[in-house]
Short mmCIF file of C-alpha atoms and ligand atoms in Angstrom, two decimals:
data_model
loop_
_atom_site.label_atom_id
_atom_site.label_comp_id
_atom_site.label_asym_id
_atom_site.label_seq_id
_atom_site.Cartn_x
_atom_site.Cartn_y
_atom_site.Cartn_z
CA MET F 35 130.13 169.55 -9.25
CA LYS F 36 128.58 168.75 -12.61
CA ASN F 37 129.48 165.00 -12.84
CA ASN F 38 125.96 164.22 -13.85
CA LEU F 39 126.16 166.55 -16.85
CA ILE F 40 124.90 165.05 -20.13
CA LYS F 41 125.65 166.96 -23.34
CA PHE F 42 123.48 167.29 -26.45
CA SER F 43 123.37 169.72 -29.34
CA VAL F 44 119.60 170.06 -29.06
CA ALA F 45 117.44 169.49 -26.00
CA ILE F 46 113.68 169.48 -26.32
CA ILE F 47 111.52 169.73 -23.20
CA GLY F 48 108.16 168.07 -23.83
CA ALA F 49 107.29 165.03 -25.92
CA GLY F 50 103.94 165.91 -27.45
CA PRO F 51 103.42 166.10 -31.23
CA GLY F 52 105.52 169.32 -31.42
CA GLY F 53 108.47 168.01 -29.42
CA LEU F 54 108.54 164.61 -31.12
CA THR F 55 108.28 166.07 -34.63
CA CYS F 56 111.10 168.51 -33.84
CA ALA F 57 113.17 165.57 -32.56
CA ILE F 58 112.53 163.66 -35.80
CA TYR F 59 113.57 166.56 -38.06
CA ALA F 60 116.66 167.53 -36.04
CA SER F 61 117.82 163.90 -35.63
CA ARG F 62 117.40 163.19 -39.34
CA ALA F 63 119.73 166.16 -39.93
CA ASN F 64 122.32 164.25 -37.89
CA LEU F 65 122.20 166.42 -34.77
CA ASP F 66 122.40 164.74 -31.38
CA VAL F 67 119.03 165.37 -29.83
CA CYS F 68 117.29 164.52 -26.60
CA PHE F 69 113.69 165.00 -25.61
CA ILE F 70 112.77 165.19 -21.94
CA ASP F 71 109.35 164.43 -20.51
CA LYS F 72 107.97 163.65 -17.06
CA GLY F 73 104.96 161.75 -18.36
CA ALA F 74 104.03 159.31 -21.09
CA PRO F 75 105.33 160.61 -24.45
CA GLY F 76 102.54 161.96 -26.66
CA GLY F 77 101.40 164.79 -24.37
CA LYS F 78 97.69 165.51 -24.54
CA MET F 79 97.31 162.93 -27.34
CA THR F 80 97.82 160.13 -24.79
CA LYS F 81 94.70 161.33 -23.03
CA THR F 82 92.58 161.61 -26.17
CA PHE F 83 90.60 158.54 -27.15
CA THR F 84 90.07 159.15 -30.85
CA ILE F 85 91.65 161.78 -33.10
CA GLU F 86 89.75 162.55 -36.29
CA ASN F 87 91.73 165.42 -37.78
CA TRP F 88 95.29 164.16 -38.14
CA SER F 89 95.86 164.30 -41.89
CA GLY F 90 95.89 160.88 -43.48
CA ASP F 91 94.15 159.14 -40.59
CA GLU F 92 90.38 159.47 -40.69
CA GLU F 93 90.40 158.08 -37.19
CA VAL F 94 93.36 157.18 -34.97
CA LYS F 95 93.56 156.39 -31.26
CA GLY F 96 95.55 158.98 -29.27
CA PHE F 97 97.82 156.39 -27.66
CA GLU F 98 98.53 154.81 -31.05
CA LEU F 99 99.57 158.08 -32.71
CA SER F 100 101.69 158.92 -29.63
CA LEU F 101 103.48 155.58 -29.83
CA ARG F 102 104.09 155.92 -33.58
CA MET F 103 105.63 159.39 -33.12
CA LEU F 104 107.73 158.21 -30.16
CA ASN F 105 109.06 155.17 -32.04
CA HIS F 106 109.80 157.31 -35.09
CA ALA F 107 111.79 159.83 -33.01
CA LYS F 108 113.77 157.06 -31.28
CA LYS F 109 114.38 155.18 -34.53
CA VAL F 110 116.05 158.22 -36.11
CA GLY F 111 118.34 158.55 -33.09
CA ALA F 112 116.72 160.99 -30.64
CA LYS F 113 117.33 160.08 -26.99
CA HIS F 114 114.36 159.90 -24.64
CA ILE F 115 115.12 161.20 -21.14
CA PHE F 116 112.47 160.65 -18.47
CA GLY F 117 112.48 163.44 -15.90
CA ASN F 118 110.93 166.53 -14.42
CA VAL F 119 112.66 169.80 -15.37
CA ILE F 120 112.81 172.10 -12.37
CA LYS F 121 114.87 175.00 -13.75
CA VAL F 122 116.82 176.22 -16.78
CA ARG F 123 119.86 178.52 -16.87
CA LYS F 124 121.88 179.94 -19.73
CA GLU F 125 125.66 180.10 -19.17
CA ASN F 126 128.41 180.74 -21.74
CA ASN F 127 126.08 180.28 -24.71
CA HIS F 128 124.87 176.91 -23.43
CA PHE F 129 121.65 175.95 -21.71
CA LEU F 130 121.72 173.97 -18.47
CA ILE F 131 118.55 172.01 -17.80
CA TYR F 132 118.19 170.80 -14.22
CA LEU F 133 116.10 167.70 -13.58
CA GLU F 134 114.48 166.81 -10.28
CA ASP F 135 116.52 163.59 -10.03
CA GLY F 136 119.80 165.56 -10.07
CA LYS F 137 120.71 165.12 -13.74
CA ILE F 138 121.80 168.20 -15.65
CA ILE F 139 121.48 168.35 -19.43
CA GLN F 140 123.64 170.81 -21.36
CA SER F 141 122.63 171.89 -24.85
CA LYS F 142 123.49 174.43 -27.51
CA ALA F 143 119.84 174.92 -28.39
CA LEU F 144 116.79 174.46 -26.22
CA VAL F 145 113.26 173.90 -27.49
CA ILE F 146 110.32 174.39 -25.13
CA ALA F 147 107.42 172.13 -26.11
CA THR F 148 105.68 171.60 -22.78
CA GLY F 149 102.15 172.57 -23.84
CA MET F 150 99.58 173.29 -21.19
CA ASN F 151 98.23 172.06 -17.84
CA ASN F 152 94.55 171.52 -16.99
CA LYS F 153 92.54 174.41 -15.60
CA ILE F 154 90.77 173.48 -12.37
CA PRO F 155 87.19 174.66 -11.82
CA ASP F 156 86.37 176.70 -8.77
CA ILE F 157 84.15 174.17 -6.96
CA PRO F 158 84.55 173.69 -3.19
CA LYS F 159 86.52 170.54 -2.21
CA ILE F 160 87.30 169.59 -5.82
CA ASP F 161 90.86 168.63 -4.78
CA TYR F 162 89.51 166.26 -2.13
CA TYR F 163 87.52 164.35 -4.76
CA GLU F 164 90.44 163.93 -7.17
CA ASN F 165 90.85 160.16 -7.70
CA LYS F 166 87.60 159.71 -5.76
CA GLY F 167 85.44 160.40 -8.80
CA VAL F 168 86.99 163.60 -10.14
CA SER F 169 89.52 163.07 -12.93
CA TYR F 170 91.06 165.12 -15.74
CA CYS F 171 91.36 162.15 -18.09
CA VAL F 172 88.31 160.28 -19.37
CA ILE F 173 90.30 157.66 -21.24
CA CYS F 174 92.42 156.86 -18.16
CA ASP F 175 89.68 156.60 -15.54
CA ALA F 176 86.18 156.17 -17.01
CA SER F 177 86.36 152.36 -17.03
CA LEU F 178 86.69 152.42 -13.21
CA TYR F 179 83.10 153.70 -13.11
CA LYS F 180 81.62 151.56 -15.89
CA GLY F 181 77.84 151.78 -16.11
CA LYS F 182 77.61 154.72 -13.69
CA PRO F 183 76.38 158.27 -14.42
CA ALA F 184 79.08 160.76 -15.38
CA ALA F 185 79.51 164.50 -15.96
CA ILE F 186 81.84 166.67 -17.97
CA ILE F 187 82.35 170.38 -17.43
CA GLY F 188 83.16 172.59 -20.44
CA GLY F 189 81.79 173.64 -23.79
CA GLY F 190 84.87 173.29 -26.01
CA ASP F 191 86.19 170.61 -28.38
CA SER F 192 87.81 168.64 -25.55
CA ALA F 193 84.61 168.44 -23.49
CA PHE F 194 82.46 167.35 -26.46
CA GLU F 195 85.06 164.97 -27.87
CA GLU F 196 85.57 163.21 -24.53
CA ALA F 197 81.80 163.02 -23.91
CA ILE F 198 81.48 160.85 -27.02
CA TYR F 199 83.85 158.21 -25.67
CA LEU F 200 82.48 158.55 -22.13
CA SER F 201 78.97 157.78 -23.40
CA SER F 202 80.14 154.28 -24.36
CA VAL F 203 81.28 153.56 -20.80
CA ALA F 204 78.93 155.52 -18.52
CA SER F 205 75.18 155.00 -18.13
CA GLU F 206 74.47 158.70 -18.81
CA VAL F 207 76.70 161.68 -19.54
CA TYR F 208 75.78 165.24 -18.59
CA ILE F 209 77.80 168.06 -20.13
CA PHE F 210 77.75 171.26 -18.08
CA VAL F 211 78.24 174.29 -20.33
CA ARG F 212 78.26 177.67 -18.64
CA LYS F 213 77.15 179.65 -21.71
CA ASN F 214 73.92 179.26 -23.69
CA LYS F 215 75.74 177.69 -26.63
CA PRO F 216 78.78 175.44 -27.11
CA LYS F 217 82.21 176.57 -28.22
CA ALA F 218 82.98 173.15 -29.77
CA GLU F 219 83.07 172.73 -33.55
CA ILE F 220 79.67 172.10 -35.15
CA GLY F 221 80.51 168.56 -36.33
CA LEU F 222 81.26 167.45 -32.77
CA VAL F 223 78.16 169.14 -31.40
CA LYS F 224 75.95 167.33 -33.96
CA GLU F 225 77.61 164.00 -33.13
CA VAL F 226 76.91 164.57 -29.43
CA GLU F 227 73.30 165.55 -30.12
CA ASN F 228 72.76 162.20 -31.84
CA ILE F 229 73.95 160.15 -28.87
CA LYS F 230 70.98 159.15 -26.74
CA ASN F 231 72.67 158.96 -23.34
CA ILE F 232 74.34 162.40 -23.52
CA LYS F 233 72.49 165.44 -22.23
CA VAL F 234 73.94 168.93 -22.62
CA LEU F 235 72.93 171.34 -19.87
CA TYR F 236 73.49 174.93 -21.00
CA GLN F 237 73.85 177.92 -18.67
CA SER F 238 74.62 175.50 -15.89
CA GLU F 239 77.25 175.43 -13.17
CA ILE F 240 78.19 172.72 -10.68
CA VAL F 241 78.25 174.28 -7.20
CA GLN F 242 78.75 171.37 -4.82
CA LEU F 243 80.21 167.86 -4.78
CA ILE F 244 78.65 165.35 -2.38
CA GLY F 245 79.82 161.95 -1.11
CA GLU F 246 81.73 160.70 1.89
CA LYS F 247 84.56 158.60 0.43
CA GLN F 248 83.67 158.85 -3.26
CA LEU F 249 81.73 161.27 -5.40
CA GLU F 250 78.07 160.25 -5.32
CA GLU F 251 76.07 163.33 -6.17
CA ILE F 252 76.38 166.92 -7.33
CA LYS F 253 74.39 170.10 -6.89
CA TYR F 254 74.18 172.42 -9.89
CA LYS F 255 72.66 175.78 -10.67
CA GLN F 256 70.66 176.40 -13.85
CA ASN F 257 68.46 179.42 -14.53
CA GLY F 258 68.71 180.45 -10.88
CA GLU F 259 67.46 177.05 -9.68
CA ILE F 260 69.56 174.59 -7.65
CA LYS F 261 69.12 170.93 -8.61
CA ASN F 262 70.68 167.60 -7.54
CA LEU F 263 71.98 164.83 -9.79
CA LYS F 264 73.47 161.37 -9.06
CA ILE F 265 76.98 161.50 -10.55
CA ASN F 266 79.83 159.10 -9.75
CA HIS F 267 82.52 160.44 -12.04
CA LEU F 268 83.23 164.00 -13.09
CA TYR F 269 85.72 165.28 -15.69
CA PRO F 270 86.48 169.00 -15.97
CA TYR F 271 87.59 169.92 -19.53
CA ILE F 272 87.57 173.69 -19.19
CA GLY F 273 90.77 174.56 -21.02
CA SER F 274 94.38 174.80 -19.99
CA ILE F 275 97.12 177.13 -18.83
CA PRO F 276 100.67 177.19 -20.25
CA SER F 277 103.11 174.85 -18.53
CA ASN F 278 105.98 177.30 -17.99
CA GLU F 279 107.03 177.21 -14.30
CA PHE F 280 110.59 175.96 -14.91
CA ILE F 281 111.46 178.74 -17.38
CA LYS F 282 109.66 181.66 -15.74
CA ASP F 283 112.92 183.66 -15.26
CA PHE F 284 113.38 184.19 -19.01
CA PRO F 285 111.66 187.33 -20.40
CA ILE F 286 109.87 185.54 -23.23
CA PHE F 287 106.20 185.55 -22.21
CA ASP F 288 103.03 187.44 -23.10
CA GLU F 289 100.65 188.58 -20.36
CA ASN F 290 98.91 185.16 -20.32
CA GLY F 291 102.10 183.11 -19.91
CA TYR F 292 102.41 181.98 -23.55
CA ILE F 293 105.86 182.17 -25.15
CA LEU F 294 106.37 184.78 -27.86
CA THR F 295 108.24 183.61 -30.96
CA ASN F 296 108.71 184.67 -34.55
CA GLU F 297 107.53 182.46 -37.40
CA ASN F 298 110.76 180.43 -37.13
CA MET F 299 109.86 179.52 -33.52
CA GLU F 300 112.74 181.67 -32.20
CA THR F 301 112.26 183.54 -28.91
CA SER F 302 114.12 186.77 -28.13
CA ILE F 303 116.86 184.67 -26.40
CA PRO F 304 119.39 183.29 -28.91
CA GLY F 305 119.23 179.49 -29.06
CA LEU F 306 115.90 179.30 -27.22
CA TYR F 307 112.86 178.13 -29.21
CA ALA F 308 109.23 177.36 -28.41
CA ILE F 309 106.78 175.18 -30.32
CA GLY F 310 103.24 173.85 -29.97
CA ASP F 311 100.50 174.91 -27.57
CA ILE F 312 102.80 176.89 -25.25
CA ARG F 313 103.45 179.46 -28.03
CA GLN F 314 101.28 182.51 -28.40
CA LYS F 315 99.21 181.44 -31.43
CA GLN F 316 95.67 181.24 -32.75
CA ILE F 317 95.14 177.57 -33.57
CA ARG F 318 96.18 174.82 -31.17
CA GLN F 319 95.87 171.47 -32.88
CA ILE F 320 98.03 168.35 -33.12
CA VAL F 321 98.84 169.17 -36.70
CA THR F 322 99.85 172.78 -35.94
CA ALA F 323 102.09 171.62 -33.08
CA ALA F 324 103.72 169.13 -35.45
CA SER F 325 104.15 171.92 -38.01
CA ASP F 326 105.91 174.12 -35.41
CA GLY F 327 108.18 171.17 -34.59
CA ALA F 328 109.08 170.62 -38.23
CA ILE F 329 109.92 174.29 -38.80
CA CYS F 330 112.06 174.41 -35.66
CA GLY F 331 113.84 171.12 -36.38
CA LYS F 332 114.64 172.19 -39.92
CA LEU F 333 115.97 175.56 -38.75
CA LEU F 334 118.14 173.92 -36.09
CA ALA F 335 119.58 171.60 -38.72
CA ASN F 336 120.73 174.64 -40.68
CA LYS F 337 122.07 176.52 -37.66
CA ILE F 338 123.80 174.03 -35.38
CA LYS F 339 126.84 171.88 -35.98
CA LYS F 340 127.22 168.68 -33.98
CA HIS F 341 129.58 169.17 -30.99
P1 LIG J 699 88.71 175.67 -24.76
O1 LIG J 699 89.44 176.79 -24.10
O2 LIG J 699 88.49 175.70 -26.23
O3 LIG J 699 87.25 175.54 -24.10
C1 LIG J 699 87.10 175.59 -22.72
C2 LIG J 699 85.62 175.50 -22.40
O4 LIG J 699 85.48 175.43 -20.99
C3 LIG J 699 84.82 176.69 -22.87
O5 LIG J 699 83.52 176.28 -23.23
C4 LIG J 699 84.77 177.54 -21.60
O6 LIG J 699 83.61 178.35 -21.51
C5 LIG J 699 84.66 176.49 -20.54
N1 LIG J 699 85.12 176.96 -19.24
C6 LIG J 699 86.27 177.65 -18.97
N2 LIG J 699 86.38 177.87 -17.63
C7 LIG J 699 85.27 177.33 -17.08
C8 LIG J 699 84.78 177.23 -15.75
N3 LIG J 699 85.46 177.74 -14.70
N4 LIG J 699 83.60 176.60 -15.53
C9 LIG J 699 82.90 176.08 -16.57
N5 LIG J 699 83.29 176.13 -17.85
C10 LIG J 699 84.47 176.75 -18.10
O7 LIG J 699 89.47 174.34 -24.26
P2 LIG J 699 89.58 172.90 -24.96
O8 LIG J 699 90.44 172.14 -24.03
O9 LIG J 699 88.26 172.36 -25.29
O10 LIG J 699 90.38 173.16 -26.32
C11 LIG J 699 91.65 173.83 -26.29
C12 LIG J 699 92.19 173.90 -27.72
O11 LIG J 699 92.55 172.60 -28.15
C13 LIG J 699 91.15 174.42 -28.73
O12 LIG J 699 91.81 175.23 -29.66
C14 LIG J 699 90.63 173.18 -29.38
O13 LIG J 699 90.15 173.40 -30.68
C15 LIG J 699 91.88 172.31 -29.35
N6 LIG J 699 91.55 170.89 -29.38
C16 LIG J 699 91.98 170.19 -30.47
C17 LIG J 699 91.72 168.86 -30.60
C18 LIG J 699 92.25 168.15 -31.80
O14 LIG J 699 93.16 168.64 -32.46
N7 LIG J 699 91.72 166.99 -32.14
C19 LIG J 699 90.96 168.12 -29.57
C20 LIG J 699 90.56 168.95 -28.45
C21 LIG J 699 90.85 170.27 -28.37
P3 LIG J 699 83.56 179.85 -22.10
O15 LIG J 699 83.39 179.66 -23.59
O16 LIG J 699 82.39 180.40 -21.39
O17 LIG J 699 84.86 180.51 -21.73
#
């Protein structure tokens, strides 16, 4: 029944900075390691234009850092498996990881590093406009609408950071922030304020999307007034929710769906670890995800013998 079973000592689900760093540490300790991802390795980094707070790089492109981490993990022997994990079981002290394409990975230890999925704003017909002007990735899609007016929703680091890149592609960028002040770090806010074609609209909320085949216009509410604006591309950056569907049966979550671990990244289930943004933690940054990965990889090296 399990002909398509592939065995590893350590399986890591998710290939963001946490997963890839864990793969590097565990592989360098001579463990046989795989990392599984359904998308381009690098996680959220692949969708970030410029990163300015990765130690040692004053400025690095997200895709470039992703590629460097991926190549590093592969060079030290970690195996990259492309696939969508649909469920996980634990049997006889081993984990069984079921992929959508029928493969089953067996491992002694399992590391969850799947991060988060985009939150979707509650605007009527937003799903209809996806790929017709609405996108969750500025760097992937903005060039399709070069020279046209754009909007971002959100007041956090992601919204402000992406607006900076978007301003170099779009004619104008409007940032819709629902509160009366931003949540983004002050340095980013100042940078945005100095860019002429970005306008931040505080206490504002998009209420309607207009356009037959493509997004052409929006209606928004500000100070009780409804106004219209020509917008051809819209990017919600309103935060994320933990990506945990495939492992929901394990009793390892807090009330918001984040995984609870101790400082060694261990969950309450022996052999099951969680690292990066999916953990319950205060600070979610590339460098803190990488730190989680290093701690976990080092611990695994001490605990697991190669099969
Ligand atoms: P955040 O959760 O920090 O911010 C989300 C923003 O969206 C808030 O302003 C929030 O408003 C707003 N929002 C939420 N729901 C809605 C809604 N329905 N309609 C309108 N606005 C809404 O998310 P980010 O993705 O910006 O950042 C997540 C984490 O990642 C942070 O810790 C951040 O620092 C980090 N990050 C790190 C980067 C790096 O390392 N270089 C880059 C980017 C992000 P409100 O405040 O009212 O809730």
